[in-house]
PDB file of C-alpha atoms and ligand atoms in Angstrom:
ATOM      1  CA  MET F  17     -56.427 -37.338 -53.581  1.00  0.00           C
ATOM      2  CA  GLN F  18     -53.440 -37.000 -55.944  1.00  0.00           C
ATOM      3  CA  ASP F  19     -50.635 -34.653 -54.938  1.00  0.00           C
ATOM      4  CA  HIS F  20     -51.200 -32.189 -57.749  1.00  0.00           C
ATOM      5  CA  ASP F  21     -54.964 -32.132 -57.004  1.00  0.00           C
ATOM      6  CA  ARG F  22     -54.154 -31.445 -53.372  1.00  0.00           C
ATOM      7  CA  ILE F  23     -51.932 -28.525 -54.393  1.00  0.00           C
ATOM      8  CA  SER F  24     -54.542 -27.173 -56.788  1.00  0.00           C
ATOM      9  CA  SER F  25     -57.256 -27.339 -54.132  1.00  0.00           C
ATOM     10  CA  LYS F  26     -54.900 -25.614 -51.718  1.00  0.00           C
ATOM     11  CA  LEU F  27     -54.462 -22.831 -54.239  1.00  0.00           C
ATOM     12  CA  ASP F  28     -58.245 -22.591 -54.508  1.00  0.00           C
ATOM     13  CA  ASP F  29     -58.488 -22.454 -50.724  1.00  0.00           C
ATOM     14  CA  MET F  30     -56.095 -19.544 -50.717  1.00  0.00           C
ATOM     15  CA  LYS F  31     -58.312 -17.712 -53.233  1.00  0.00           C
ATOM     16  CA  ILE F  32     -55.561 -17.653 -55.811  1.00  0.00           C
ATOM     17  CA  ASP F  33     -57.574 -17.823 -58.978  1.00  0.00           C
ATOM     18  CA  SER F  34     -54.934 -18.750 -61.542  1.00  0.00           C
ATOM     19  CA  TYR F  35     -54.054 -22.420 -61.672  1.00  0.00           C
ATOM     20  CA  SER F  36     -50.369 -22.883 -60.871  1.00  0.00           C
ATOM     21  CA  GLY F  37     -49.984 -24.592 -64.249  1.00  0.00           C
ATOM     22  CA  PHE F  38     -46.959 -26.672 -63.435  1.00  0.00           C
ATOM     23  CA  GLN F  39     -48.022 -29.282 -65.977  1.00  0.00           C
ATOM     24  CA  LYS F  40     -47.603 -26.848 -68.859  1.00  0.00           C
ATOM     25  CA  CYS F  41     -44.097 -25.729 -67.891  1.00  0.00           C
ATOM     26  CA  ILE F  42     -41.684 -26.012 -70.834  1.00  0.00           C
ATOM     27  CA  GLN F  43     -38.564 -25.736 -68.661  1.00  0.00           C
ATOM     28  CA  CYS F  44     -37.386 -22.619 -70.471  1.00  0.00           C
ATOM     29  CA  GLY F  45     -35.730 -21.250 -67.327  1.00  0.00           C
ATOM     30  CA  ARG F  46     -36.985 -17.661 -67.538  1.00  0.00           C
ATOM     31  CA  CYS F  47     -38.262 -17.970 -63.960  1.00  0.00           C
ATOM     32  CA  SER F  48     -34.800 -18.957 -62.734  1.00  0.00           C
ATOM     33  CA  ALA F  49     -33.102 -16.206 -64.725  1.00  0.00           C
ATOM     34  CA  SER F  50     -35.265 -13.557 -63.045  1.00  0.00           C
ATOM     35  CA  CYS F  51     -35.221 -15.011 -59.546  1.00  0.00           C
ATOM     36  CA  PRO F  52     -33.222 -13.074 -56.916  1.00  0.00           C
ATOM     37  CA  ALA F  53     -33.319 -16.022 -54.518  1.00  0.00           C
ATOM     38  CA  ALA F  54     -31.718 -18.253 -57.164  1.00  0.00           C
ATOM     39  CA  LEU F  55     -28.832 -15.772 -57.324  1.00  0.00           C
ATOM     40  CA  ILE F  56     -28.336 -16.027 -53.600  1.00  0.00           C
ATOM     41  CA  TYR F  57     -28.914 -19.698 -52.827  1.00  0.00           C
ATOM     42  CA  GLU F  58     -27.050 -22.409 -54.665  1.00  0.00           C
ATOM     43  CA  ASP F  59     -29.687 -24.994 -53.812  1.00  0.00           C
ATOM     44  CA  PHE F  60     -32.665 -23.021 -55.142  1.00  0.00           C
ATOM     45  CA  THR F  61     -33.904 -23.006 -58.753  1.00  0.00           C
ATOM     46  CA  PRO F  62     -37.537 -22.161 -59.607  1.00  0.00           C
ATOM     47  CA  ARG F  63     -37.342 -24.111 -62.879  1.00  0.00           C
ATOM     48  CA  ASP F  64     -36.247 -27.168 -60.923  1.00  0.00           C
ATOM     49  CA  ILE F  65     -39.137 -26.759 -58.480  1.00  0.00           C
ATOM     50  CA  MET F  66     -41.474 -26.892 -61.521  1.00  0.00           C
ATOM     51  CA  ARG F  67     -39.657 -29.916 -62.965  1.00  0.00           C
ATOM     52  CA  ARG F  68     -39.940 -31.758 -59.674  1.00  0.00           C
ATOM     53  CA  LEU F  69     -43.627 -30.891 -59.407  1.00  0.00           C
ATOM     54  CA  MET F  70     -44.201 -32.311 -62.898  1.00  0.00           C
ATOM     55  CA  MET F  71     -42.323 -35.464 -61.885  1.00  0.00           C
ATOM     56  CA  GLY F  72     -44.593 -35.814 -58.848  1.00  0.00           C
ATOM     57  CA  GLU F  73     -41.908 -35.132 -56.249  1.00  0.00           C
ATOM     58  CA  VAL F  74     -44.294 -33.288 -53.971  1.00  0.00           C
ATOM     59  CA  GLU F  75     -43.344 -35.149 -50.789  1.00  0.00           C
ATOM     60  CA  ASN F  76     -39.663 -34.292 -51.213  1.00  0.00           C
ATOM     61  CA  LEU F  77     -40.424 -30.672 -51.937  1.00  0.00           C
ATOM     62  CA  VAL F  78     -42.734 -30.362 -48.942  1.00  0.00           C
ATOM     63  CA  ALA F  79     -40.129 -31.914 -46.640  1.00  0.00           C
ATOM     64  CA  GLY F  80     -37.154 -29.966 -48.015  1.00  0.00           C
ATOM     65  CA  ASN F  81     -35.723 -26.534 -47.324  1.00  0.00           C
ATOM     66  CA  GLU F  82     -35.764 -25.130 -50.882  1.00  0.00           C
ATOM     67  CA  ILE F  83     -39.352 -23.876 -50.727  1.00  0.00           C
ATOM     68  CA  TRP F  84     -38.348 -21.564 -47.885  1.00  0.00           C
ATOM     69  CA  ARG F  85     -35.710 -19.794 -50.011  1.00  0.00           C
ATOM     70  CA  CYS F  86     -38.299 -17.944 -52.161  1.00  0.00           C
ATOM     71  CA  GLY F  87     -38.881 -14.274 -51.294  1.00  0.00           C
ATOM     72  CA  GLN F  88     -42.331 -14.180 -52.980  1.00  0.00           C
ATOM     73  CA  CYS F  89     -41.348 -11.311 -55.282  1.00  0.00           C
ATOM     74  CA  PHE F  90     -43.339 -12.837 -58.195  1.00  0.00           C
ATOM     75  CA  SER F  91     -40.647 -12.030 -60.792  1.00  0.00           C
ATOM     76  CA  CYS F  92     -41.038 -15.621 -61.985  1.00  0.00           C
ATOM     77  CA  ALA F  93     -44.789 -15.205 -62.517  1.00  0.00           C
ATOM     78  CA  ALA F  94     -44.310 -11.962 -64.437  1.00  0.00           C
ATOM     79  CA  ARG F  95     -41.907 -13.559 -66.902  1.00  0.00           C
ATOM     80  CA  CYS F  96     -43.276 -17.027 -67.517  1.00  0.00           C
ATOM     81  CA  PRO F  97     -44.302 -17.494 -71.184  1.00  0.00           C
ATOM     82  CA  ARG F  98     -46.825 -20.165 -70.111  1.00  0.00           C
ATOM     83  CA  ASP F  99     -48.575 -18.069 -67.469  1.00  0.00           C
ATOM     84  CA  ASN F 100     -47.237 -20.210 -64.659  1.00  0.00           C
ATOM     85  CA  SER F 101     -46.460 -18.967 -61.220  1.00  0.00           C
ATOM     86  CA  VAL F 102     -43.691 -20.737 -59.372  1.00  0.00           C
ATOM     87  CA  ALA F 103     -44.384 -18.332 -56.520  1.00  0.00           C
ATOM     88  CA  ASN F 104     -47.963 -19.615 -56.175  1.00  0.00           C
ATOM     89  CA  ALA F 105     -46.885 -23.233 -56.408  1.00  0.00           C
ATOM     90  CA  ILE F 106     -44.352 -22.545 -53.657  1.00  0.00           C
ATOM     91  CA  LEU F 107     -47.052 -20.960 -51.490  1.00  0.00           C
ATOM     92  CA  ALA F 108     -49.139 -24.105 -51.807  1.00  0.00           C
ATOM     93  CA  LEU F 109     -46.141 -26.293 -50.972  1.00  0.00           C
ATOM     94  CA  ARG F 110     -45.334 -24.163 -47.935  1.00  0.00           C
ATOM     95  CA  SER F 111     -48.866 -24.410 -46.723  1.00  0.00           C
ATOM     96  CA  GLN F 112     -48.697 -28.218 -47.005  1.00  0.00           C
ATOM     97  CA  SER F 113     -45.359 -28.202 -45.212  1.00  0.00           C
ATOM     98  CA  LEU F 114     -46.655 -26.135 -42.289  1.00  0.00           C
ATOM     99  CA  GLN F 115     -49.676 -28.407 -41.911  1.00  0.00           C
ATOM    100  CA  ARG F 116     -47.694 -31.612 -42.021  1.00  0.00           C
ATOM    101  CA  MET F 117     -44.501 -30.662 -40.208  1.00  0.00           C
ATOM    102  CA  PRO F 118     -45.299 -27.768 -37.916  1.00  0.00           C
ATOM    103  CA  LEU F 119     -42.136 -28.161 -35.864  1.00  0.00           C
ATOM    104  CA  ASN F 120     -39.675 -29.194 -38.472  1.00  0.00           C
ATOM    105  CA  ASN F 121     -38.727 -26.483 -40.890  1.00  0.00           C
ATOM    106  CA  GLU F 122     -36.624 -23.395 -41.293  1.00  0.00           C
ATOM    107  CA  ILE F 123     -39.502 -20.947 -41.161  1.00  0.00           C
ATOM    108  CA  ARG F 124     -40.176 -21.864 -37.521  1.00  0.00           C
ATOM    109  CA  GLN F 125     -36.567 -21.044 -36.629  1.00  0.00           C
ATOM    110  CA  ILE F 126     -36.784 -17.748 -38.486  1.00  0.00           C
ATOM    111  CA  GLU F 127     -40.100 -16.935 -36.793  1.00  0.00           C
ATOM    112  CA  ALA F 128     -38.652 -17.675 -33.345  1.00  0.00           C
ATOM    113  CA  SER F 129     -35.620 -15.511 -34.074  1.00  0.00           C
ATOM    114  CA  LEU F 130     -37.744 -12.578 -35.315  1.00  0.00           C
ATOM    115  CA  LYS F 131     -40.002 -12.769 -32.268  1.00  0.00           C
ATOM    116  CA  LYS F 132     -37.075 -12.870 -29.869  1.00  0.00           C
ATOM    117  CA  ASN F 133     -35.367  -9.931 -31.598  1.00  0.00           C
ATOM    118  CA  LEU F 134     -38.544  -7.865 -31.632  1.00  0.00           C
ATOM    119  CA  TYR F 135     -39.209  -8.379 -27.943  1.00  0.00           C
ATOM    120  CA  GLU F 136     -35.624  -7.811 -26.840  1.00  0.00           C
ATOM    121  CA  THR F 137     -34.610  -4.926 -29.111  1.00  0.00           C
ATOM    122  CA  GLY F 138     -37.679  -3.633 -30.970  1.00  0.00           C
ATOM    123  CA  GLU F 139     -36.194  -4.759 -34.301  1.00  0.00           C
ATOM    124  CA  THR F 140     -37.020  -7.887 -36.220  1.00  0.00           C
ATOM    125  CA  ILE F 141     -33.810  -8.465 -38.163  1.00  0.00           C
ATOM    126  CA  LEU F 142     -30.443  -7.810 -36.611  1.00  0.00           C
ATOM    127  CA  PRO F 143     -27.122  -8.257 -38.400  1.00  0.00           C
ATOM    128  CA  SER F 144     -25.867 -10.333 -35.476  1.00  0.00           C
ATOM    129  CA  THR F 145     -28.701 -12.845 -35.822  1.00  0.00           C
ATOM    130  CA  LEU F 146     -29.164 -12.836 -39.569  1.00  0.00           C
ATOM    131  CA  LEU F 147     -29.946 -16.384 -40.614  1.00  0.00           C
ATOM    132  CA  LEU F 148     -28.225 -16.339 -43.977  1.00  0.00           C
ATOM    133  CA  PRO F 149     -25.645 -19.083 -43.853  1.00  0.00           C
ATOM    134  CA  LEU F 150     -22.688 -18.036 -45.992  1.00  0.00           C
ATOM    135  CA  GLU F 151     -22.066 -21.607 -47.090  1.00  0.00           C
ATOM    136  CA  ASN F 152     -25.469 -21.655 -48.825  1.00  0.00           C
ATOM    137  CA  LEU F 153     -24.756 -18.583 -50.897  1.00  0.00           C
ATOM    138  CA  GLY F 154     -23.649 -18.946 -54.489  1.00  0.00           C
ATOM    139  CA  GLY F 155     -20.020 -17.986 -55.260  1.00  0.00           C
ATOM    140  CA  ARG F 156     -21.040 -14.856 -57.175  1.00  0.00           C
ATOM    141  CA  THR F 157     -23.219 -13.604 -54.309  1.00  0.00           C
ATOM    142  CA  ARG F 158     -20.523 -14.310 -51.715  1.00  0.00           C
ATOM    143  CA  GLU F 159     -18.041 -12.316 -53.767  1.00  0.00           C
ATOM    144  CA  ARG F 160     -20.503  -9.430 -54.213  1.00  0.00           C
ATOM    145  CA  CYS F 161     -21.210  -9.296 -50.458  1.00  0.00           C
ATOM    146  CA  PHE F 162     -17.510  -9.016 -49.667  1.00  0.00           C
ATOM    147  CA  ASP F 163     -16.942  -6.438 -52.439  1.00  0.00           C
ATOM    148  CA  ASN F 164     -19.829  -4.333 -51.134  1.00  0.00           C
ATOM    149  CA  SER F 165     -18.381  -4.180 -47.610  1.00  0.00           C
ATOM    150  CA  LYS F 166     -14.990  -3.148 -49.008  1.00  0.00           C
ATOM    151  CA  ARG F 167     -16.644  -0.426 -51.102  1.00  0.00           C
ATOM    152  CA  LYS F 168     -18.565   0.816 -48.060  1.00  0.00           C
ATOM    153  CA  GLU F 169     -15.344   1.055 -46.077  1.00  0.00           C
ATOM    154  CA  ARG F 170     -13.617   2.959 -48.912  1.00  0.00           C
ATOM    155  CA  LEU F 171     -16.513   5.444 -48.946  1.00  0.00           C
ATOM    156  CA  GLY F 172     -16.060   6.007 -45.234  1.00  0.00           C
ATOM    157  CA  TYR F 173     -19.187   4.212 -43.992  1.00  0.00           C
ATOM    158  CA  ALA F 174     -18.997   2.037 -40.948  1.00  0.00           C
ATOM    159  CA  GLY F 175     -21.003  -1.143 -41.389  1.00  0.00           C
ATOM    160  CA  ASP F 176     -24.596  -0.984 -40.131  1.00  0.00           C
ATOM    161  CA  THR F 177     -24.171   2.116 -37.980  1.00  0.00           C
ATOM    162  CA  ALA F 178     -27.892   2.894 -38.050  1.00  0.00           C
ATOM    163  CA  ARG F 179     -28.693  -0.498 -36.642  1.00  0.00           C
ATOM    164  CA  ALA F 180     -26.123  -0.033 -33.907  1.00  0.00           C
ATOM    165  CA  THR F 181     -28.341   2.705 -32.429  1.00  0.00           C
ATOM    166  CA  PRO F 182     -30.697   1.084 -29.945  1.00  0.00           C
ATOM    167  CA  LEU F 183     -34.369   1.981 -29.727  1.00  0.00           C
ATOM    168  CA  PRO F 184     -35.021   4.537 -26.913  1.00  0.00           C
ATOM    169  CA  LYS F 185     -35.885   2.739 -23.678  1.00  0.00           C
ATOM    170  CA  ASP F 186     -39.403   4.226 -23.455  1.00  0.00           C
ATOM    171  CA  ALA F 187     -40.216   3.125 -26.994  1.00  0.00           C
ATOM    172  CA  LEU F 188     -38.947  -0.379 -26.306  1.00  0.00           C
ATOM    173  CA  ILE F 189     -41.141  -0.626 -23.201  1.00  0.00           C
ATOM    174  CA  GLU F 190     -44.135   0.429 -25.310  1.00  0.00           C
ATOM    175  CA  VAL F 191     -43.302  -2.184 -27.935  1.00  0.00           C
ATOM    176  CA  ARG F 192     -43.176  -4.869 -25.247  1.00  0.00           C
ATOM    177  CA  ILE F 193     -46.499  -3.767 -23.733  1.00  0.00           C
ATOM    178  CA  LEU F 194     -48.095  -3.944 -27.183  1.00  0.00           C
ATOM    179  CA  LEU F 195     -46.647  -7.399 -27.805  1.00  0.00           C
ATOM    180  CA  GLU F 196     -47.865  -8.690 -24.445  1.00  0.00           C
ATOM    181  CA  LYS F 197     -51.352  -7.173 -24.772  1.00  0.00           C
ATOM    182  CA  THR F 198     -51.848  -8.607 -28.267  1.00  0.00           C
ATOM    183  CA  GLY F 199     -50.806 -12.093 -27.173  1.00  0.00           C
ATOM    184  CA  PHE F 200     -47.621 -12.040 -29.232  1.00  0.00           C
ATOM    185  CA  ARG F 201     -45.800 -12.948 -26.084  1.00  0.00           C
TER     186      ARG F 201
HETATM  187  S1  SF4 Y  14     -40.648 -19.584 -66.898  1.00  0.00           S
HETATM  188 FE1  SF4 Y  14     -42.540 -20.798 -66.826  1.00  0.00          FE
HETATM  189  S2  SF4 Y  14     -42.367 -22.272 -68.502  1.00  0.00           S
HETATM  190 FE2  SF4 Y  14     -40.328 -21.421 -68.152  1.00  0.00          FE
HETATM  191  S3  SF4 Y  14     -39.362 -22.875 -66.700  1.00  0.00           S
HETATM  192 FE3  SF4 Y  14     -40.282 -21.277 -65.462  1.00  0.00          FE
HETATM  193  S4  SF4 Y  14     -42.340 -22.031 -64.984  1.00  0.00           S
HETATM  194 FE4  SF4 Y  14     -41.576 -23.256 -66.679  1.00  0.00          FE
HETATM  195  S1  SF4 Y  15     -41.329 -15.394 -56.270  1.00  0.00           S
HETATM  196 FE1  SF4 Y  15     -39.770 -16.731 -55.410  1.00  0.00          FE
HETATM  197  S2  SF4 Y  15     -39.310 -18.179 -57.027  1.00  0.00           S
HETATM  198 FE2  SF4 Y  15     -40.359 -16.463 -57.975  1.00  0.00          FE
HETATM  199  S3  SF4 Y  15     -38.717 -15.089 -58.662  1.00  0.00           S
HETATM  200 FE3  SF4 Y  15     -39.340 -14.382 -56.628  1.00  0.00          FE
HETATM  201  S4  SF4 Y  15     -37.958 -15.410 -55.183  1.00  0.00           S
HETATM  202 FE4  SF4 Y  15     -37.830 -16.497 -57.163  1.00  0.00          FE
END
């Protein structure tokens, strides 16, 4: 089976009724212009994902890290003049990636980190374990992050004070019981 047929059948499997349409992409870039992940990550461009799909680079995409940058907000799908959905194409690529390389991608690391955090603290994402490597962020985003912390300080807010408050012990014990009983851990 050809790569693009495999992706299309995967989309069918997932009950996504619109064909991802990567062959009718005109590379206009509206998807990239509306993509929040493209603002954050220098190595992520929805238009380029579509270009690479059209060029048949499925293996590279499935093996790479870019497909894990997407936040599945569907801004790209809402704005595409050709009714494409980069988000759906990425879902299909992710599904292929998880089937082929179950132990070798970023999502497994993120999953392990979320599970560990949830069991130990009752929260899934903690500032101390946030997996957003600064070196991957675009220059503009890096600058904005630093500006935002300075603004927060000027307004008298301490960074992440709410998150510094631990979950009450009883509640944490209940969370752990639930996780154990449901086979989460
Ligand atoms: S908005 Fe649609 S047509 Fe334009 S580059 Fe993105 S996928 Fe292609
Ligand atoms: S769904 Fe993914 S690719 Fe599309 S705009 Fe949102 S983050 Fe970008």
